[in-house]
mmCIF file of C-alpha atoms (C1' of nucleotides) in Angstrom:
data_model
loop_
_atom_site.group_PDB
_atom_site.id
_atom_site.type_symbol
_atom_site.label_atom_id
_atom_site.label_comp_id
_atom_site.label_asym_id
_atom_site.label_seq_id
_atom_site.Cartn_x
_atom_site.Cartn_y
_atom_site.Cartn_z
ATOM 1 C CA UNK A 24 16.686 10.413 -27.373
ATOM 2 C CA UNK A 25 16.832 13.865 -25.464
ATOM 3 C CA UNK A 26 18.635 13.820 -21.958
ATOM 4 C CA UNK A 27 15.968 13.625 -18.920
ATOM 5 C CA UNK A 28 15.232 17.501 -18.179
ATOM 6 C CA UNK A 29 15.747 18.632 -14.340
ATOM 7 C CA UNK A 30 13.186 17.297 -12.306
ATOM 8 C CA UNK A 31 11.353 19.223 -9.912
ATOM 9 C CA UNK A 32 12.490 18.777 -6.265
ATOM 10 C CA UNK A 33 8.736 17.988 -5.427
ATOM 11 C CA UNK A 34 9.077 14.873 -7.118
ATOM 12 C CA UNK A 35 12.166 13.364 -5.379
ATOM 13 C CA UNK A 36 10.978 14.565 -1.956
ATOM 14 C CA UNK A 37 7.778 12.706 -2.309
ATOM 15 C CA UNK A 38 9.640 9.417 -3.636
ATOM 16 C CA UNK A 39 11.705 10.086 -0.605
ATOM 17 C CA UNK A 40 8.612 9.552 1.126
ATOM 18 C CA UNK A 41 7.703 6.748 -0.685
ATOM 19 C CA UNK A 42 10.347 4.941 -0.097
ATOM 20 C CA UNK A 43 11.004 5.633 4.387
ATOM 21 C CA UNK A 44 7.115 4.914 4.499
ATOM 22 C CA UNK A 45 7.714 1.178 2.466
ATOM 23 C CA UNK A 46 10.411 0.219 4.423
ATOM 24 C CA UNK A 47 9.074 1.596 7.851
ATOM 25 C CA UNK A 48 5.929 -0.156 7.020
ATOM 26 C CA UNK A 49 7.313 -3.934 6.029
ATOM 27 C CA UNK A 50 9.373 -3.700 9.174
ATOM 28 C CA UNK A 51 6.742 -2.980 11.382
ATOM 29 C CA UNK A 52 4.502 -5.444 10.123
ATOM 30 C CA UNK A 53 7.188 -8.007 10.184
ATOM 31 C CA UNK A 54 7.566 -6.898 13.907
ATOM 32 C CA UNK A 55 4.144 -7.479 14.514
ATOM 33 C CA UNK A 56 3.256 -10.632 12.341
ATOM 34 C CA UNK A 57 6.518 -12.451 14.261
ATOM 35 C CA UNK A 58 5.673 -11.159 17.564
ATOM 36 C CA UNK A 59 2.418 -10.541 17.654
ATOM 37 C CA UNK A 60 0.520 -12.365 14.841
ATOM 38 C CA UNK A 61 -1.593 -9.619 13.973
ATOM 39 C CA UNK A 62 -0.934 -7.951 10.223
ATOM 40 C CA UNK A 63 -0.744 -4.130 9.953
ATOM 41 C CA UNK A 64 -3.826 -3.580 9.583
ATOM 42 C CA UNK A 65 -5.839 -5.658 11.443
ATOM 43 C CA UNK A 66 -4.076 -4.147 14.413
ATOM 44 C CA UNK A 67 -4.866 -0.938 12.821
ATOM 45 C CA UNK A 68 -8.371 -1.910 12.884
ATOM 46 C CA UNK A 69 -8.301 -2.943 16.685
ATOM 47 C CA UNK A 70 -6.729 -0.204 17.700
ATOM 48 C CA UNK A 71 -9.007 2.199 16.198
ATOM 49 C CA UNK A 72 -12.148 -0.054 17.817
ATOM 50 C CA UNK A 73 -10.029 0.129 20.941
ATOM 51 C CA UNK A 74 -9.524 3.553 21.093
ATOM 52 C CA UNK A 75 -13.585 4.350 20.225
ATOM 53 C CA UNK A 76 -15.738 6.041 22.680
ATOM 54 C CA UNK A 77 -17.933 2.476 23.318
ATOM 55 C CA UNK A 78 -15.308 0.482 22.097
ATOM 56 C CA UNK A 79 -17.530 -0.026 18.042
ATOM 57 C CA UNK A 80 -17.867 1.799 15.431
ATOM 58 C CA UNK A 81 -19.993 1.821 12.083
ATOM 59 C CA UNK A 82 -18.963 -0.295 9.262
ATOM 60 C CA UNK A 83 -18.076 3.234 6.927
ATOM 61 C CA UNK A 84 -16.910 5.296 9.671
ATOM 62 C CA UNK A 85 -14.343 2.438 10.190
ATOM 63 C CA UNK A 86 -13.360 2.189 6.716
ATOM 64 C CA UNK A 87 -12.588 5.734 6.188
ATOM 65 C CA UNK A 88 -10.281 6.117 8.764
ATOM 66 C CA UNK A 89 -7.890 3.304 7.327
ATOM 67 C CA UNK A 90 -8.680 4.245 3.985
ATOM 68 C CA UNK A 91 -10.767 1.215 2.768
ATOM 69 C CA UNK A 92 -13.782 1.352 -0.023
ATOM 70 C CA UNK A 93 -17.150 -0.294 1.453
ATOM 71 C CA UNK A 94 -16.657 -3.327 -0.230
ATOM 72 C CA UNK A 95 -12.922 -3.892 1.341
ATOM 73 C CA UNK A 96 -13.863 -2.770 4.892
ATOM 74 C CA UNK A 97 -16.842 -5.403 4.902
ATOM 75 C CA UNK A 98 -14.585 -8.644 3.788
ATOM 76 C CA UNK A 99 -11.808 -7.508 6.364
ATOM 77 C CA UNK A 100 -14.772 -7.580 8.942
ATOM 78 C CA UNK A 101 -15.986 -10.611 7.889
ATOM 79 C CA UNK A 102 -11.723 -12.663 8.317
ATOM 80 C CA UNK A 103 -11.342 -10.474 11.581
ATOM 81 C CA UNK A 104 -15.249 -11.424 12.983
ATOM 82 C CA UNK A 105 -14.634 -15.414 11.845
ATOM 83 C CA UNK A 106 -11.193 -15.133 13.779
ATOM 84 C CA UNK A 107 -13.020 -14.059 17.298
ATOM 85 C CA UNK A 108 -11.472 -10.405 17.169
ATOM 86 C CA UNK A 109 -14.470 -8.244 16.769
ATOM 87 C CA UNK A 110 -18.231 -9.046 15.829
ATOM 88 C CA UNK A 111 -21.209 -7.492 14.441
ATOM 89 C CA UNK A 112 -24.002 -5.519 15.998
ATOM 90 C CA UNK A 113 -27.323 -4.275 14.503
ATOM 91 C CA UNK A 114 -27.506 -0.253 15.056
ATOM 92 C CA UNK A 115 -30.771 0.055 16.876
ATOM 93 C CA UNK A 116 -31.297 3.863 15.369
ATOM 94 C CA UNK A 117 -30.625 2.940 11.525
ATOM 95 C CA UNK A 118 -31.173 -0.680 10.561
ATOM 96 C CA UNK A 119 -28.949 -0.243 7.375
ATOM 97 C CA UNK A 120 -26.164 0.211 9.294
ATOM 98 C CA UNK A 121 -24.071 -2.425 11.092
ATOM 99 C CA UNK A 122 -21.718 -1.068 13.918
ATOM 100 C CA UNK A 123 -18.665 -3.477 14.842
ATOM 101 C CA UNK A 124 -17.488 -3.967 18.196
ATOM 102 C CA UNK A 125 -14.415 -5.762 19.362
ATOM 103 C CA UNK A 126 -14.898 -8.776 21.621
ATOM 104 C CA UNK A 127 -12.571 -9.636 24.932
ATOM 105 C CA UNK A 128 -10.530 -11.654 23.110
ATOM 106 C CA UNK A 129 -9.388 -8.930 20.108
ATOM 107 C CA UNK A 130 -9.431 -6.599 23.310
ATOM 108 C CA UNK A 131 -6.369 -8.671 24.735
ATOM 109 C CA UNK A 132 -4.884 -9.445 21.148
ATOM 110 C CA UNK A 133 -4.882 -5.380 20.690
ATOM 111 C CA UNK A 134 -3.011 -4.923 24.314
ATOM 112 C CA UNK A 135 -0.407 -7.649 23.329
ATOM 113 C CA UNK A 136 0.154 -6.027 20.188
ATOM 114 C CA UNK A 137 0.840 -3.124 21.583
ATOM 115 C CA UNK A 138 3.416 -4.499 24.144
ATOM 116 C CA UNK A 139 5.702 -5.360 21.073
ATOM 117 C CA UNK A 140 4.627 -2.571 18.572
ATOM 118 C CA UNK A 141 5.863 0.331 20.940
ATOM 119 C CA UNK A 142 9.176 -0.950 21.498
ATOM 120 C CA UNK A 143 9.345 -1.669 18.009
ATOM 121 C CA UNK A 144 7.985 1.928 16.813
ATOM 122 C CA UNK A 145 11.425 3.503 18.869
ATOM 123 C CA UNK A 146 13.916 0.668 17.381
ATOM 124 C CA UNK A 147 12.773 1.315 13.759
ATOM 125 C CA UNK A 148 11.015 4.844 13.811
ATOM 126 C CA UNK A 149 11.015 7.606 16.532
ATOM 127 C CA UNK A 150 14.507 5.923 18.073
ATOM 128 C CA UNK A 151 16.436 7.807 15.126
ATOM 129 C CA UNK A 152 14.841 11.286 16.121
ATOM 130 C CA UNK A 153 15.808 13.882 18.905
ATOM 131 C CA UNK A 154 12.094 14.440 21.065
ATOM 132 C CA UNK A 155 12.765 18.004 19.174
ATOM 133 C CA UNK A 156 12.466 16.154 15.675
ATOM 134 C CA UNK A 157 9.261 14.135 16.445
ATOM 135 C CA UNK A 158 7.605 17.182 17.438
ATOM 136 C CA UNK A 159 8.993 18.931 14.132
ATOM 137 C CA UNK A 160 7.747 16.047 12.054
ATOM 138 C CA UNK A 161 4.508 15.347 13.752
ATOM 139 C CA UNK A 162 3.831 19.625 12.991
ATOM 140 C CA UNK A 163 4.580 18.909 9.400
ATOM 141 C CA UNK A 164 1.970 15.845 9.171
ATOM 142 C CA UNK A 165 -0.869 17.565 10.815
ATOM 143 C CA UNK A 166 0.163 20.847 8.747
ATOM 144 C CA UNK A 167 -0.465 18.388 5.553
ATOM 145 C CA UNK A 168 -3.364 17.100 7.090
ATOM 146 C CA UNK A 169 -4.998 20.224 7.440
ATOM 147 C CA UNK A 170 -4.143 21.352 4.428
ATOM 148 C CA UNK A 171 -5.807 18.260 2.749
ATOM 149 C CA UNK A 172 -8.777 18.390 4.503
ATOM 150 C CA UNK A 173 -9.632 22.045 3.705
ATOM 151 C CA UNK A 174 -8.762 21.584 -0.102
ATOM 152 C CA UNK A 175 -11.325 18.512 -0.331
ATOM 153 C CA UNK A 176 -13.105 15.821 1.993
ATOM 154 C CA UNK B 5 -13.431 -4.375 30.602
ATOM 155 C CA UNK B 6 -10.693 -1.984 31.613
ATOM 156 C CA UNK B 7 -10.214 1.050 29.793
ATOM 157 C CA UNK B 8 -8.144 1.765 27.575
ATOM 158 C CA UNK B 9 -4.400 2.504 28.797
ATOM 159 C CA UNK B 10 -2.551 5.355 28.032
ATOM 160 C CA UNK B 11 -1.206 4.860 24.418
ATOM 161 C CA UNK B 12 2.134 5.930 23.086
ATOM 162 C CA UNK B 13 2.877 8.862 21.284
ATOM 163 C CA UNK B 14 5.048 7.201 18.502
ATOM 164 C CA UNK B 15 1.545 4.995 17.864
ATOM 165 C CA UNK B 16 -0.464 8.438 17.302
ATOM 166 C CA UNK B 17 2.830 9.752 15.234
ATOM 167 C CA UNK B 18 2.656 6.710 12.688
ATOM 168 C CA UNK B 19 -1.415 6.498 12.301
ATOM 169 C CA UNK B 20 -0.741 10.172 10.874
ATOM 170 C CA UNK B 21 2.066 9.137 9.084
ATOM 171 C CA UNK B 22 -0.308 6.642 7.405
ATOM 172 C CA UNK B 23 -3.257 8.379 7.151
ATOM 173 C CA UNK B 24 -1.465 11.429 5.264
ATOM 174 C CA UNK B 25 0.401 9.160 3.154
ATOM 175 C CA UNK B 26 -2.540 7.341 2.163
ATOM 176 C CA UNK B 27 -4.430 9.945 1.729
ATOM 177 C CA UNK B 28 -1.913 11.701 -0.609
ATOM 178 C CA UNK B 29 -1.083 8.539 -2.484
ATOM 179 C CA UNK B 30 -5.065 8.289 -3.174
ATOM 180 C CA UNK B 31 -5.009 11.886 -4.776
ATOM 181 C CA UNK B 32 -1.554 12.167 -6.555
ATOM 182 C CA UNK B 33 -2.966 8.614 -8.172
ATOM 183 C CA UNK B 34 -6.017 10.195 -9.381
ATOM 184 C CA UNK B 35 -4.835 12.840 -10.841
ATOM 185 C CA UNK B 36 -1.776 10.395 -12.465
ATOM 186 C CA UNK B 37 -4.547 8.015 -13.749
ATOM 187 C CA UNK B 38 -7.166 10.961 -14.787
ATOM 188 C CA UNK B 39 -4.496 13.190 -16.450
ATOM 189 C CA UNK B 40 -1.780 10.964 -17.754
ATOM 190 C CA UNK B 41 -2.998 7.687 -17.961
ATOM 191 C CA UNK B 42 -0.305 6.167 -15.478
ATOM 192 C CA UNK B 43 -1.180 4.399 -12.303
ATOM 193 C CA UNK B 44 1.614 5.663 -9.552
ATOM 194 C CA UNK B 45 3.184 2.167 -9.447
ATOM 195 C CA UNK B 46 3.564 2.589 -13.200
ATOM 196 C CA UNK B 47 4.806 6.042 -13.224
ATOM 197 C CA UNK B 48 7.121 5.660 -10.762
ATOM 198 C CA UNK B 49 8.591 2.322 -12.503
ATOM 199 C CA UNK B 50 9.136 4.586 -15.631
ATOM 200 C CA UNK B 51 10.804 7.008 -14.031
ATOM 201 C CA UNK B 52 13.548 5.121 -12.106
ATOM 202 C CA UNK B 53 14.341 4.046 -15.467
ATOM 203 C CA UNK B 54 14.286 7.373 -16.920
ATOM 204 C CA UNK B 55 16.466 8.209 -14.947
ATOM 205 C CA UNK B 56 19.011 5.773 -14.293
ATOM 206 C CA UNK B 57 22.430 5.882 -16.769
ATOM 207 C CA UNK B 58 21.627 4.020 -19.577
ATOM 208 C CA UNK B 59 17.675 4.370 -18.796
ATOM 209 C CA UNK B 60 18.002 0.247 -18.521
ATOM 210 C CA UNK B 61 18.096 -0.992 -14.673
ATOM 211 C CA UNK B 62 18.048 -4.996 -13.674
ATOM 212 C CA UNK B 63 14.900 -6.472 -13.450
ATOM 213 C CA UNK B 64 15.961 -7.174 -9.364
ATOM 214 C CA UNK B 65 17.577 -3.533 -8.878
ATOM 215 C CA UNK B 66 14.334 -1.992 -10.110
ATOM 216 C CA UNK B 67 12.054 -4.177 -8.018
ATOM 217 C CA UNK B 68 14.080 -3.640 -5.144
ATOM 218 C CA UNK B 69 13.487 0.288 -5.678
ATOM 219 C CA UNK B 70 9.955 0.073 -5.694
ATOM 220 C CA UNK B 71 9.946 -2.045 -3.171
ATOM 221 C CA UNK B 72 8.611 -4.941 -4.788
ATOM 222 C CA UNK B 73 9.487 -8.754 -4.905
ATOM 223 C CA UNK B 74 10.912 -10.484 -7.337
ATOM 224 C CA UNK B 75 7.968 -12.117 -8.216
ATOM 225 C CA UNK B 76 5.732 -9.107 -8.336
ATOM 226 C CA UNK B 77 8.172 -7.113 -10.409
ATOM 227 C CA UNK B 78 8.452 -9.498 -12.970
ATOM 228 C CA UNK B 79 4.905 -9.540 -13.580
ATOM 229 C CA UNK B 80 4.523 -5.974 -13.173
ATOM 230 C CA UNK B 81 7.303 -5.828 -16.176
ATOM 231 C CA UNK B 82 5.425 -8.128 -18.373
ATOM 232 C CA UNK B 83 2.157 -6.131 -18.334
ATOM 233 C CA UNK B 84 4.369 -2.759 -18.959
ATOM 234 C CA UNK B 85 5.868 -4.464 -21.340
ATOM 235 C CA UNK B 86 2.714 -5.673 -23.583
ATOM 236 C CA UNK B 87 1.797 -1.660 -23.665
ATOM 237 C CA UNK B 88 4.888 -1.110 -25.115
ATOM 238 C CA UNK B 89 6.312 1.361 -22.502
ATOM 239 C CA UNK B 90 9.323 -0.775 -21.592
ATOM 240 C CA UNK B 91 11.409 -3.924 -22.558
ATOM 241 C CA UNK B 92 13.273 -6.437 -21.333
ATOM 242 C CA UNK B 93 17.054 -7.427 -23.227
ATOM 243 C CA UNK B 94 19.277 -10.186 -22.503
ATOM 244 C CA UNK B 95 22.659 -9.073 -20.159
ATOM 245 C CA UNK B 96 25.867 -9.562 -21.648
ATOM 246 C CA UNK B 97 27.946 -10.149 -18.695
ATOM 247 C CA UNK B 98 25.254 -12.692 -16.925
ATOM 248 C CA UNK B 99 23.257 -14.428 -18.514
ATOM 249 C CA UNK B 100 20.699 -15.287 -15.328
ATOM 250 C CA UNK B 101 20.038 -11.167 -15.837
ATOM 251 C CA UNK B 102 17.200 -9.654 -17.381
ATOM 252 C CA UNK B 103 17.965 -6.176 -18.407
ATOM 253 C CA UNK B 104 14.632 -3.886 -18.569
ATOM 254 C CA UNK B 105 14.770 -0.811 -20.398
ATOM 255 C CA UNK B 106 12.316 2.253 -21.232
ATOM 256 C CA UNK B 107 11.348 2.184 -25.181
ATOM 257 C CA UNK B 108 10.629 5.963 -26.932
ATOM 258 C CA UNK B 109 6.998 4.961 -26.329
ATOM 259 C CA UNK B 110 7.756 4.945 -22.501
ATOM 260 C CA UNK B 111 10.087 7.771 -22.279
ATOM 261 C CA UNK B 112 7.005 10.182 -23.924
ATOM 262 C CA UNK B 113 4.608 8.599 -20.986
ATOM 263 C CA UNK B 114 7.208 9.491 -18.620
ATOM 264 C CA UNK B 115 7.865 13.182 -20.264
ATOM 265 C CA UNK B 116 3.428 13.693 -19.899
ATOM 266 C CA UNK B 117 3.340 12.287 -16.921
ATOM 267 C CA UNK B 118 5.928 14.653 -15.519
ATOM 268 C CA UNK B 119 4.084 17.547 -16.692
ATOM 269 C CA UNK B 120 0.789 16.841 -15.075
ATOM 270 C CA UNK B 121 2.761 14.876 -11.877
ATOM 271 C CA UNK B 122 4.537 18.064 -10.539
ATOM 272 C CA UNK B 123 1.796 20.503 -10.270
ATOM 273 C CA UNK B 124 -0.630 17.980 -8.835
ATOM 274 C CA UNK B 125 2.171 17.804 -6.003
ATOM 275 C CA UNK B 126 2.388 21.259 -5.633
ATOM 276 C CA UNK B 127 -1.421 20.923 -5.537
ATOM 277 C CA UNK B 128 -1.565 18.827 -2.645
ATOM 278 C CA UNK B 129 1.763 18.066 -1.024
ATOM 279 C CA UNK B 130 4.395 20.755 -1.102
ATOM 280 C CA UNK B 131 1.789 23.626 -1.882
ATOM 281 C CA UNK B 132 1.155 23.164 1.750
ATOM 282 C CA UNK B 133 4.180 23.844 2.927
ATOM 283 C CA UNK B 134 6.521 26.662 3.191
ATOM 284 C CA UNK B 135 10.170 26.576 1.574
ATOM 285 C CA UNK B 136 11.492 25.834 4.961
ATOM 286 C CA UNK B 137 9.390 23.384 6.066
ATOM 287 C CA UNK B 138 9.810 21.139 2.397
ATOM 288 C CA UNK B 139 13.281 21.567 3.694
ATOM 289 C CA UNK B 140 13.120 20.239 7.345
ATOM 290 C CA UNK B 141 10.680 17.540 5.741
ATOM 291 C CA UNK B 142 13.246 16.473 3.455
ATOM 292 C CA UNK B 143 16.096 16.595 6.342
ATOM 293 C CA UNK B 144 13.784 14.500 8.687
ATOM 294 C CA UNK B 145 13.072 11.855 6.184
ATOM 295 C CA UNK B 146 16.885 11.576 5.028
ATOM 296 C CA UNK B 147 17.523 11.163 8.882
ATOM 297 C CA UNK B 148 14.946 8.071 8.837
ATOM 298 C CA UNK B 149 16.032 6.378 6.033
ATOM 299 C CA UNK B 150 19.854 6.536 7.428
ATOM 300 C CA UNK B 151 18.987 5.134 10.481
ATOM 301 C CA UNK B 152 16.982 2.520 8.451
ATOM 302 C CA UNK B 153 19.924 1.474 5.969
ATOM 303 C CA UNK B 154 22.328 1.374 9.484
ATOM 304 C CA UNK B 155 20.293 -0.918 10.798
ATOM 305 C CA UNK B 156 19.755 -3.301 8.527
ATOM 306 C CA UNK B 157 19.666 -4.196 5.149
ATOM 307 C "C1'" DA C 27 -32.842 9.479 -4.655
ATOM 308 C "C1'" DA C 28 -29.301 8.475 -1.469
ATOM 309 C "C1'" DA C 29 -26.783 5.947 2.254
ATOM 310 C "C1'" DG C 30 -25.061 1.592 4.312
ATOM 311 C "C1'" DA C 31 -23.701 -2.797 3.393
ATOM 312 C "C1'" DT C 32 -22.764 -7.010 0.730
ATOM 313 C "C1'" DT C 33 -21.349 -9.763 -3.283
ATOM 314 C "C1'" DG C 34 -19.029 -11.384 -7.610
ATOM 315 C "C1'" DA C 35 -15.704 -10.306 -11.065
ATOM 316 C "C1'" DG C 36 -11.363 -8.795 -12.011
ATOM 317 C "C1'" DA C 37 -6.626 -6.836 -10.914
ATOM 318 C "C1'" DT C 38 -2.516 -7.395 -8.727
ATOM 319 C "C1'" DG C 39 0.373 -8.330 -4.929
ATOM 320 C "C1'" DT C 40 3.250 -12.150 -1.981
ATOM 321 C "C1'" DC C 41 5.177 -16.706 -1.177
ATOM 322 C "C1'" DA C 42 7.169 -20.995 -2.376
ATOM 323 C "C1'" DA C 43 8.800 -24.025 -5.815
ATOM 324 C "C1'" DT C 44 11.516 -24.368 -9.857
ATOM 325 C "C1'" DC C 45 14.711 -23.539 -13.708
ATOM 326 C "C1'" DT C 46 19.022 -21.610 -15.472
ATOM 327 C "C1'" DT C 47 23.471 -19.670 -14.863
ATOM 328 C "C1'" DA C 48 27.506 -18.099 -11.849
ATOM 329 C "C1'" DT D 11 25.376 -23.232 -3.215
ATOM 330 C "C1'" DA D 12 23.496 -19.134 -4.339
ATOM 331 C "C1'" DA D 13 21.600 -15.449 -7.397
ATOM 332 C "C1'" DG D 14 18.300 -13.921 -11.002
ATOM 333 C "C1'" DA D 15 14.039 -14.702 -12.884
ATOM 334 C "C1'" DT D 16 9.607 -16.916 -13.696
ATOM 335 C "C1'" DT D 17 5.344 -19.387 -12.546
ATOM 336 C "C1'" DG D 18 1.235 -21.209 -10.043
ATOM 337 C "C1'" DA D 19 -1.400 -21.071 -5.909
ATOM 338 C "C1'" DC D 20 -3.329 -18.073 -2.920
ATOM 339 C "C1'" DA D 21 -4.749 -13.619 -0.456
ATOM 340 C "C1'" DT D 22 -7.001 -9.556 -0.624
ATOM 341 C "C1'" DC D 23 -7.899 -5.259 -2.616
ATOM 342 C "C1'" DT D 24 -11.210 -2.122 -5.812
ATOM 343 C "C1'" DC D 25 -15.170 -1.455 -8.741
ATOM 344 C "C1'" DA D 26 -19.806 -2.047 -10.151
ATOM 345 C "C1'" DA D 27 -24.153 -4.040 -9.392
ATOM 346 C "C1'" DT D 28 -27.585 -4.987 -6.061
ATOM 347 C "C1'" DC D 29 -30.449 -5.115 -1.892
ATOM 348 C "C1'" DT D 30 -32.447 -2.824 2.140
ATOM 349 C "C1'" DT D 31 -33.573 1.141 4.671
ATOM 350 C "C1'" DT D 32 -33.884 6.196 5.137
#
DNA sequence: AAAGATTGAGATGTCAATCTTA
DNA sequence: TAAGATTGACATCTCAATCTTT
C-alpha cells in the first residue's frame, strides 16, 4: 500500500475543531445535567424562548436556530411541554402554526441554569483566554457566520 | 414576570460556537455523503486510521478519538466492518484487545474522500478566512484544548 | 402547490451489565 | 480489581408520508 500523501492543513484544523467543540460540549452538559438537571439542549431551547421578544416563538423558527428538522423540534416540544417547561399556543394569525411559550416554572429552571452554566463557561471555556482572545475568536465565528450565510441559507 | 437579566457574554460566545459548528458540520456532511459516499463520522474514523503507524489503532484508542464510548465504537466498527472498509484482528500482546485496521477497500474510500473533503472545506470553512486568520484560529483552538487536557482528563 | 406540524419507521448513540483477560 | 470489548435496553434523532391551512 502507498504511504498516506500530505494532507491539507484544512483538514487537521477542522478536526481540531472537532475535537475542542466534543470535549467543551460533554463538559458543559455534564456541568449542567449535575448541577442543573437540564441537558444541553433543552437549556438551549429555554434560553432561546427566554431571550424572545414575548418570551415564544414558532415551532420552525425554534428549530432552526438549534439546528433541528420539523419532525425533531416537535418531539423535543412535546418531553419539554409534558415536563412543565414550556407549552403550546395556537397562533391566532395562521392556524397551521403552533408558537411555544415557556411557562414560570421553565422561566426559573432557565435562571438556575444559568447561575451554574456561567461559572462553568469561564472554568472550562473563556477562563483559558486573555479578554483580547475572546474578542479575536468571537471575530472569527461571526466572520464564518457571515460567510455561510451569504454562500447559502 | 421579570425580564430577562443581563446575560453573559461567554453564553452568546458558545451559542455561536454551536451554531457555526453545526452549521458547518451539516454542509461538510453533505457534500461527504453526496460526493464520496462517507458520512463524517465514517470518514473521519477512516482517516485516524489512515493515518496512524501501522494504519491499525485499538478499538478503545480510536473511540476515544472520536469521542465515542466504548459501546458506540464497537458498534460503529461492526457496521464499517460488514462494508468491508475496515477490520478488526486479534492483539498479540493482550488478548482483551481488539486491534481495528483499514483494509485496501477502506484506504481507496479514504484516498476519494480526501479529494472531494478538502475543497468542500475550502468551500465553506477556510475559504472564508484569510491566511492569518486560519492561523490565529488554529492558535486559539490549540490554546483551548491545552487548557482542557490541564484540567482534566 | 407550498408551509407548518405531527407521526411512524428506521438509524444510531449512551448507559449498565456482563464476559474475558491482565 | 480493573481494563477491553460486547450486548441489550433505552433515548432520541432524521426522513418520508400525511394532514391541515394558506
Amino acid at each position: 500500500v502507498e504511504p498516506p500523501p500530505q494532507i491539507d492543513p484544512a483538514v487537521t484544523l477542522w478536526g481540531l475543531v472537532m475535537e475542542v467543540h466534543a470535549e467543551l460540549n460533554r463538559r458543559l452538559e455534564g456541568d449542567l445535567i449535575g448541577l442543573a438537571g437540564l441537558s444541553n439542549i433543552w437549556f438551549e431551547v429555554l434560553l432561546r424562548l427566554f431571550r424572545s421578544p414575548g418570551r415564544r416563538l414558532r415551532l420552525t423558527q425554534l428549530g432552526e436556530m438549534v439546528s433541528f428538522s420539523s419532525g425533531g423540534i416537535s418531539k423535543l416540544v412535546d418531553r419539554m411541554e409534558r415536563a412543565g417547561l414550556l407549552e403550546r399556543t395556537a397562533d391566532a394569525n395562521d392556524r397551521r402554526a403552533t408558537v411555544v411559550r415557556i411557562t414560570a416554572e421553565g422561566d426559573a429552571a432557565v435562571r438556575r441554569a444559568l447561575e451554574v452554566h456561567v461559572p462553568s463557561l469561564h472554568r472550562h471555556f473563556t477562563g483559558a483566554l486573555t479578554h483580547t482572545q475572546a474578542r479575536q475568536l468571537e471575530e472569527l465565528l461571526r466572520t464564518l457566520r457571515a460567510a455561510l450565510q451569504s454562500g447559502r441559507g
